[in-house]
Amino acid sequence: MSKTGMDLTRFILEEERKYPQATGSLSLALNTIASACKIIASHVRMAGLVDILGKAGKTNIQGEEVQKLDELSNEILIEHLSDCGEFYALASEELDEPIFPEKGKNGKYVISFDPLDGSSNIDVNVSIGTIFSIHKKVDGTVNDFLQEGYKQIAAGYVIYGSSTMLVYSTGNGVNGFTLDPSVGMFLLSHPDMKLPEKGKIYSINEANAKKWDINGLKEYIETLKDEGYTVRYIGSMVADVHRTLIKGGIFAYPSDIKNKNGKLRLLYEASPMAFLIEQAGGKATDGKQDILKIKPTDIHQRTPVFLGSKKEIDQLMEFIN
Ligand code: AHM
Ligand code: MG
């Protein structure tokens, strides 16, 4: 029977039933993320009214302090994830150090997240998103976060676009759910997402081309042009990766002479997206090795990112290595 239309909570429970030893911890964790992101989505929908209702740092017409949307999203996630008791520790792009919530003392998992990625796009009404990555707690120290991406228990993102979608994987394929705003439920709209073997789009900030320091990268991009590819670059990783997941092709944020490790963060941007792309049949590399094999040394470390359809990534590797 097709599961299309099934609501996320039921889908998560049905997945859990496949594992008789499951305790329900991961299901609660995933449902908590979904709930927090629904609240973030409702704030994102109001973003255009900020000038009317009050600007960040000022008070709104109710006399309340208006927060920046990325800070607000961070607080919403911290509050929900801390309260659910399943997370021993939380690491956020917005925080220098991880948080160890009181209620998560017995939690089995740690989570890294980017609460509102691409937030420079808010002012122009372009899609933004939340990205998350879950690992098992191993020793209760910062090492819990410094595990390779292939050890992720679950990873996903929520895109706040023309509709709000939650896309996630627990290592058993990738499924996408669209928020039905009339009932406030995420419904399965994109079951078992798979990238095409080859796409027609490349996505890279080509304005940086003169600074790229990777031999062969410019030639590779020129070859794609000769082969009839088109370019799409939103500048919002969630949106660019979401399109790549559906239409294939390549998304890249390489290193350059100024940013030796690129711009994107390994733990809560590159690694969860690489997990999803690989689960959907694509590939993800830093140009030398599989992103999921990188052993992190720092919570906020950066990495070059190349991800997408097999054909494009294989061809890229021939050019740059
Ligand atoms: P942010 O976490 O500060 O929002 O920055 C990350 C964003 C990504 O969403 C996007 O892929 C990238 O920055 C775009 O960078 P650029 O404007 O340099 O092309
Ligand atoms: Mg970000």
Short mmCIF file of C-alpha atoms and ligand atoms in Angstrom, two decimals:
data_model
loop_
_atom_site.label_atom_id
_atom_site.label_comp_id
_atom_site.label_asym_id
_atom_site.label_seq_id
_atom_site.Cartn_x
_atom_site.Cartn_y
_atom_site.Cartn_z
CA MET A 1 0.00 0.00 0.00
CA SER A 2 1.32 3.46 -0.86
CA LYS A 3 2.13 5.49 2.21
CA THR A 4 1.73 8.80 0.41
CA GLY A 5 -0.34 11.15 2.51
CA MET A 6 0.54 9.41 5.80
CA ASP A 7 1.25 11.87 8.58
CA LEU A 8 4.78 12.09 9.94
CA THR A 9 3.98 10.92 13.48
CA ARG A 10 2.39 7.71 12.20
CA PHE A 11 5.18 7.18 9.69
CA ILE A 12 7.80 7.49 12.44
CA LEU A 13 5.91 5.01 14.62
CA GLU A 14 5.57 2.52 11.76
CA GLU A 15 9.31 2.78 11.10
CA GLU A 16 9.97 2.21 14.80
CA ARG A 17 7.89 -0.98 14.78
CA LYS A 18 10.33 -2.49 12.27
CA TYR A 19 12.92 -2.57 15.07
CA PRO A 20 11.62 -4.67 17.97
CA GLN A 21 14.45 -3.43 20.22
CA ALA A 22 13.52 0.27 19.62
CA THR A 23 12.57 2.15 22.78
CA GLY A 24 10.74 5.05 21.18
CA SER A 25 13.50 7.52 22.03
CA LEU A 26 14.35 8.35 18.45
CA SER A 27 10.67 8.64 17.53
CA LEU A 28 10.13 11.18 20.30
CA ALA A 29 13.29 13.04 19.27
CA LEU A 30 12.16 13.28 15.63
CA ASN A 31 8.65 14.35 16.57
CA THR A 32 10.10 17.05 18.82
CA ILE A 33 12.16 18.42 15.94
CA ALA A 34 9.06 18.45 13.73
CA SER A 35 7.03 20.32 16.38
CA ALA A 36 9.73 22.93 16.96
CA CYS A 37 10.10 23.49 13.22
CA LYS A 38 6.36 23.99 12.80
CA ILE A 39 6.63 26.86 15.29
CA ILE A 40 9.65 28.25 13.44
CA ALA A 41 7.69 27.97 10.17
CA SER A 42 4.87 30.08 11.59
CA HIS A 43 7.38 32.78 12.56
CA VAL A 44 9.05 32.62 9.14
CA ARG A 45 5.63 33.18 7.53
CA MET A 46 5.32 36.41 9.54
CA ALA A 47 8.78 37.65 8.58
CA GLY A 48 7.49 39.99 5.87
CA LEU A 49 5.37 41.75 8.46
CA VAL A 50 8.35 42.61 10.62
CA ASP A 51 8.44 46.19 9.32
CA ILE A 52 4.81 46.59 10.29
CA LEU A 53 4.92 44.72 13.59
CA GLY A 54 8.34 45.93 14.70
CA LYS A 55 12.00 45.43 13.78
CA ALA A 56 14.47 43.12 15.50
CA GLY A 57 15.92 44.78 18.57
CA LYS A 58 12.90 47.11 18.87
CA THR A 59 9.53 46.54 20.51
CA ASN A 60 6.47 45.51 18.54
CA ILE A 61 3.01 46.98 18.81
CA GLN A 62 2.27 44.75 21.80
CA GLY A 63 5.31 46.25 23.50
CA GLU A 64 7.28 42.98 23.24
CA GLU A 65 10.91 42.89 22.24
CA VAL A 66 11.23 41.65 18.62
CA GLN A 67 13.96 39.07 18.13
CA LYS A 68 15.95 38.30 15.04
CA LEU A 69 14.48 35.23 13.37
CA ASP A 70 17.68 33.17 13.53
CA GLU A 71 18.05 33.85 17.27
CA LEU A 72 14.39 33.09 17.84
CA SER A 73 14.65 29.80 15.89
CA ASN A 74 17.67 28.86 17.97
CA GLU A 75 15.75 29.50 21.20
CA ILE A 76 12.71 27.53 20.02
CA LEU A 77 14.87 24.52 19.15
CA ILE A 78 16.88 24.67 22.37
CA GLU A 79 13.71 24.88 24.44
CA HIS A 80 11.99 21.93 22.73
CA LEU A 81 15.04 19.71 22.36
CA SER A 82 16.11 20.32 25.97
CA ASP A 83 12.65 19.63 27.27
CA CYS A 84 12.06 16.33 25.43
CA GLY A 85 14.69 14.53 27.51
CA GLU A 86 16.12 12.47 24.65
CA PHE A 87 19.15 14.67 23.99
CA TYR A 88 22.15 14.51 26.28
CA ALA A 89 23.72 17.48 24.51
CA LEU A 90 22.91 20.09 21.88
CA ALA A 91 25.29 21.96 19.54
CA SER A 92 24.03 24.89 17.50
CA GLU A 93 25.57 27.16 14.89
CA GLU A 94 24.43 30.01 17.11
CA LEU A 95 26.26 28.78 20.24
CA ASP A 96 30.01 28.70 20.86
CA GLU A 97 29.75 25.72 23.22
CA PRO A 98 27.33 22.78 23.47
CA ILE A 99 24.47 22.74 25.97
CA PHE A 100 23.86 19.79 28.33
CA PRO A 101 20.17 20.02 29.28
CA GLU A 102 19.17 19.02 32.79
CA LYS A 103 16.28 16.89 31.48
CA GLY A 104 18.58 15.11 29.01
CA LYS A 105 20.81 13.52 31.70
CA ASN A 106 19.70 10.06 30.59
CA GLY A 107 19.35 10.97 26.91
CA LYS A 108 20.84 8.57 24.38
CA TYR A 109 21.52 11.10 21.64
CA VAL A 110 23.31 14.33 20.84
CA ILE A 111 22.10 16.72 18.17
CA SER A 112 23.86 19.38 16.09
CA PHE A 113 21.77 21.91 14.23
CA ASP A 114 21.75 25.06 12.18
CA PRO A 115 18.54 26.70 13.41
CA LEU A 116 17.97 28.97 10.41
CA ASP A 117 20.35 28.46 7.55
CA GLY A 118 20.55 31.08 4.80
CA SER A 119 19.10 33.71 7.09
CA SER A 120 20.56 36.52 4.96
CA ASN A 121 17.76 35.55 2.53
CA ILE A 122 14.93 36.39 4.94
CA ASP A 123 14.69 40.02 3.84
CA VAL A 124 14.11 39.00 0.21
CA ASN A 125 11.56 36.26 0.89
CA VAL A 126 13.77 33.42 -0.34
CA SER A 127 13.60 29.88 1.06
CA ILE A 128 15.57 29.21 4.24
CA GLY A 129 15.76 26.15 6.46
CA THR A 130 16.70 24.26 9.61
CA ILE A 131 19.31 21.46 9.36
CA PHE A 132 19.87 18.75 11.99
CA SER A 133 22.17 15.82 12.63
CA ILE A 134 21.78 13.19 15.38
CA HIS A 135 24.49 10.91 16.77
CA LYS A 136 24.48 8.42 19.64
CA LYS A 137 26.03 9.64 22.86
CA VAL A 138 29.30 7.77 23.41
CA ASP A 139 31.15 9.16 26.42
CA GLY A 140 29.26 12.24 27.55
CA THR A 141 31.96 14.69 26.43
CA VAL A 142 32.42 16.89 23.40
CA ASN A 143 33.64 13.73 21.61
CA ASP A 144 30.00 12.79 21.17
CA PHE A 145 29.81 15.52 18.53
CA LEU A 146 33.14 14.65 16.93
CA GLN A 147 31.94 11.43 15.28
CA GLU A 148 32.06 10.76 11.56
CA GLY A 149 28.99 11.53 9.49
CA TYR A 150 28.42 7.91 8.53
CA LYS A 151 27.65 7.27 12.19
CA GLN A 152 24.63 9.59 12.10
CA ILE A 153 21.50 7.98 13.52
CA ALA A 154 19.32 10.47 11.70
CA ALA A 155 19.72 13.65 9.69
CA GLY A 156 17.40 16.01 7.92
CA TYR A 157 16.24 19.51 7.18
CA VAL A 158 13.09 21.57 7.14
CA ILE A 159 12.75 23.97 4.23
CA TYR A 160 10.59 27.05 4.69
CA GLY A 161 9.73 27.62 1.06
CA SER A 162 6.58 28.05 -1.01
CA SER A 163 5.49 25.21 1.26
CA THR A 164 7.19 23.94 4.41
CA MET A 165 8.77 20.51 4.00
CA LEU A 166 10.58 18.17 6.35
CA VAL A 167 13.03 15.76 4.70
CA TYR A 168 14.83 13.18 6.81
CA SER A 169 16.59 9.84 6.88
CA THR A 170 17.41 7.34 9.58
CA GLY A 171 19.70 5.44 7.23
CA ASN A 172 16.84 3.65 5.55
CA GLY A 173 16.20 5.91 2.55
CA VAL A 174 14.98 9.49 2.44
CA ASN A 175 11.40 10.65 2.85
CA GLY A 176 9.90 14.11 2.43
CA PHE A 177 6.81 15.45 4.20
CA THR A 178 4.90 18.61 3.30
CA LEU A 179 3.23 20.66 6.01
CA ASP A 180 -0.50 20.90 5.47
CA PRO A 181 -1.11 24.29 7.10
CA SER A 182 -4.85 23.68 7.41
CA VAL A 183 -4.33 20.82 9.88
CA GLY A 184 -0.76 21.57 11.02
CA MET A 185 0.51 18.11 10.05
CA PHE A 186 3.47 17.00 7.96
CA LEU A 187 2.13 14.57 5.31
CA LEU A 188 4.29 12.18 3.29
CA SER A 189 4.55 13.82 -0.14
CA HIS A 190 7.93 12.57 -1.39
CA PRO A 191 8.36 8.88 -0.45
CA ASP A 192 11.74 7.23 -0.98
CA MET A 193 13.46 10.21 -2.62
CA LYS A 194 16.16 9.32 -5.16
CA LEU A 195 18.46 11.61 -7.09
CA PRO A 196 18.60 11.08 -10.85
CA GLU A 197 21.90 9.40 -11.87
CA LYS A 198 22.65 12.59 -13.80
CA GLY A 199 21.14 16.07 -13.73
CA LYS A 200 21.25 19.21 -15.86
CA ILE A 201 22.01 21.83 -13.22
CA TYR A 202 25.17 23.03 -11.48
CA SER A 203 24.93 25.20 -8.37
CA ILE A 204 27.95 27.16 -7.18
CA ASN A 205 28.72 30.78 -6.33
CA GLU A 206 30.58 31.42 -9.57
CA ALA A 207 31.38 34.99 -8.54
CA ASN A 208 34.15 33.40 -6.45
CA ALA A 209 35.70 31.63 -9.48
CA LYS A 210 38.80 33.84 -9.53
CA LYS A 211 39.52 32.88 -5.92
CA TRP A 212 38.99 29.11 -6.29
CA ASP A 213 42.19 27.31 -5.36
CA ILE A 214 41.31 23.83 -6.60
CA ASN A 215 43.06 22.78 -9.79
CA GLY A 216 40.63 21.69 -12.47
CA LEU A 217 37.49 23.15 -10.89
CA LYS A 218 37.12 25.98 -13.41
CA GLU A 219 37.70 23.56 -16.29
CA TYR A 220 35.07 21.21 -14.86
CA ILE A 221 32.47 23.99 -14.69
CA GLU A 222 33.35 25.06 -18.27
CA THR A 223 32.82 21.47 -19.40
CA LEU A 224 29.38 21.41 -17.78
CA LYS A 225 28.51 24.57 -19.72
CA ASP A 226 29.70 22.94 -22.96
CA GLU A 227 27.51 19.94 -22.13
CA GLY A 228 24.44 22.19 -21.93
CA TYR A 229 24.02 22.46 -18.17
CA THR A 230 22.21 25.42 -16.67
CA VAL A 231 23.06 27.19 -13.41
CA ARG A 232 20.83 27.68 -10.35
CA TYR A 233 22.26 29.22 -7.20
CA ILE A 234 19.98 30.43 -4.43
CA GLY A 235 22.65 31.02 -1.76
CA SER A 236 20.57 29.12 0.77
CA MET A 237 22.07 25.68 1.27
CA VAL A 238 18.80 24.01 2.22
CA ALA A 239 17.10 25.27 -0.94
CA ASP A 240 20.05 24.44 -3.20
CA VAL A 241 20.40 20.94 -1.75
CA HIS A 242 16.63 20.35 -1.81
CA ARG A 243 16.58 21.12 -5.54
CA THR A 244 19.62 18.89 -6.09
CA LEU A 245 17.93 16.05 -4.21
CA ILE A 246 14.92 16.28 -6.50
CA LYS A 247 16.45 17.25 -9.84
CA GLY A 248 20.02 15.97 -9.53
CA GLY A 249 23.12 17.78 -10.80
CA ILE A 250 25.76 19.21 -8.50
CA PHE A 251 25.84 21.67 -5.61
CA ALA A 252 29.25 22.92 -4.52
CA TYR A 253 30.82 25.27 -2.02
CA PRO A 254 34.56 24.86 -2.61
CA SER A 255 37.54 26.23 -0.73
CA ASP A 256 39.22 29.35 -2.07
CA ILE A 257 42.32 31.42 -1.41
CA LYS A 258 40.55 33.32 1.37
CA ASN A 259 38.55 30.46 2.88
CA LYS A 260 40.88 27.48 2.93
CA ASN A 261 38.15 25.16 4.20
CA GLY A 262 35.27 26.73 2.32
CA LYS A 263 32.34 28.29 4.15
CA LEU A 264 29.97 25.53 5.14
CA ARG A 265 30.12 23.83 8.54
CA LEU A 266 30.82 20.13 8.72
CA LEU A 267 28.63 19.08 11.65
CA TYR A 268 25.33 20.79 10.98
CA GLU A 269 25.48 21.67 7.26
CA ALA A 270 27.75 19.40 5.19
CA SER A 271 27.47 16.12 7.08
CA PRO A 272 23.66 15.87 7.42
CA MET A 273 23.21 16.93 3.78
CA ALA A 274 25.83 14.38 2.67
CA PHE A 275 23.95 11.70 4.64
CA LEU A 276 20.69 12.53 2.85
CA ILE A 277 22.30 12.76 -0.58
CA GLU A 278 24.04 9.38 -0.16
CA GLN A 279 20.87 7.80 1.21
CA ALA A 280 19.12 9.07 -1.92
CA GLY A 281 21.72 7.45 -4.19
CA GLY A 282 24.03 10.42 -4.75
CA LYS A 283 27.56 11.25 -3.61
CA ALA A 284 29.16 13.87 -1.36
CA THR A 285 32.86 14.72 -1.12
CA ASP A 286 35.15 17.46 0.16
CA GLY A 287 37.13 17.01 -3.07
CA LYS A 288 39.42 14.39 -1.57
CA GLN A 289 37.30 12.10 0.56
CA ASP A 290 33.71 11.21 1.27
CA ILE A 291 32.29 13.88 3.61
CA LEU A 292 30.76 11.16 5.78
CA LYS A 293 34.24 9.74 6.49
CA ILE A 294 35.71 12.99 7.87
CA LYS A 295 36.49 12.70 11.58
CA PRO A 296 35.61 16.12 13.02
CA THR A 297 38.06 17.85 15.35
CA ASP A 298 35.97 20.91 16.16
CA ILE A 299 32.24 21.48 16.52
CA HIS A 300 32.25 24.49 14.22
CA GLN A 301 34.81 23.35 11.65
CA ARG A 302 34.25 24.11 7.98
CA THR A 303 34.68 21.90 4.95
CA PRO A 304 34.55 22.26 1.17
CA VAL A 305 31.39 20.59 -0.16
CA PHE A 306 30.60 18.93 -3.49
CA LEU A 307 27.43 16.89 -3.57
CA GLY A 308 24.93 15.62 -6.08
CA SER A 309 24.28 12.97 -8.71
CA LYS A 310 26.81 10.18 -9.16
CA LYS A 311 27.72 11.14 -12.70
CA GLU A 312 28.53 14.76 -11.85
CA ILE A 313 30.57 13.91 -8.74
CA ASP A 314 32.54 11.17 -10.54
CA GLN A 315 33.27 13.56 -13.41
CA LEU A 316 34.31 16.29 -10.95
CA MET A 317 36.75 13.92 -9.23
CA GLU A 318 38.41 13.19 -12.59
CA PHE A 319 38.97 16.91 -13.15
CA ILE A 320 40.24 17.89 -9.72
CA ASN A 321 42.37 14.89 -8.76
P1 AHM B 1 24.68 31.00 7.11
O1 AHM B 1 24.75 29.73 7.94
O2 AHM B 1 25.38 32.16 7.74
O3 AHM B 1 23.28 31.32 6.68
O4 AHM B 1 25.57 30.74 5.78
C1 AHM B 1 25.42 29.57 5.05
C2 AHM B 1 24.86 29.88 3.70
C3 AHM B 1 24.37 28.64 3.01
O5 AHM B 1 23.00 28.48 3.19
C4 AHM B 1 24.70 28.91 1.57
O6 AHM B 1 24.94 27.72 0.85
C5 AHM B 1 25.93 29.77 1.65
O7 AHM B 1 25.89 30.39 2.90
C6 AHM B 1 25.95 30.83 0.58
O8 AHM B 1 27.13 31.55 0.70
P2 AHM B 1 27.57 32.67 -0.37
O9 AHM B 1 26.66 33.83 -0.16
O10 AHM B 1 29.00 32.95 -0.02
O11 AHM B 1 27.44 32.07 -1.74
MG MG B 2 24.17 27.99 8.12
#
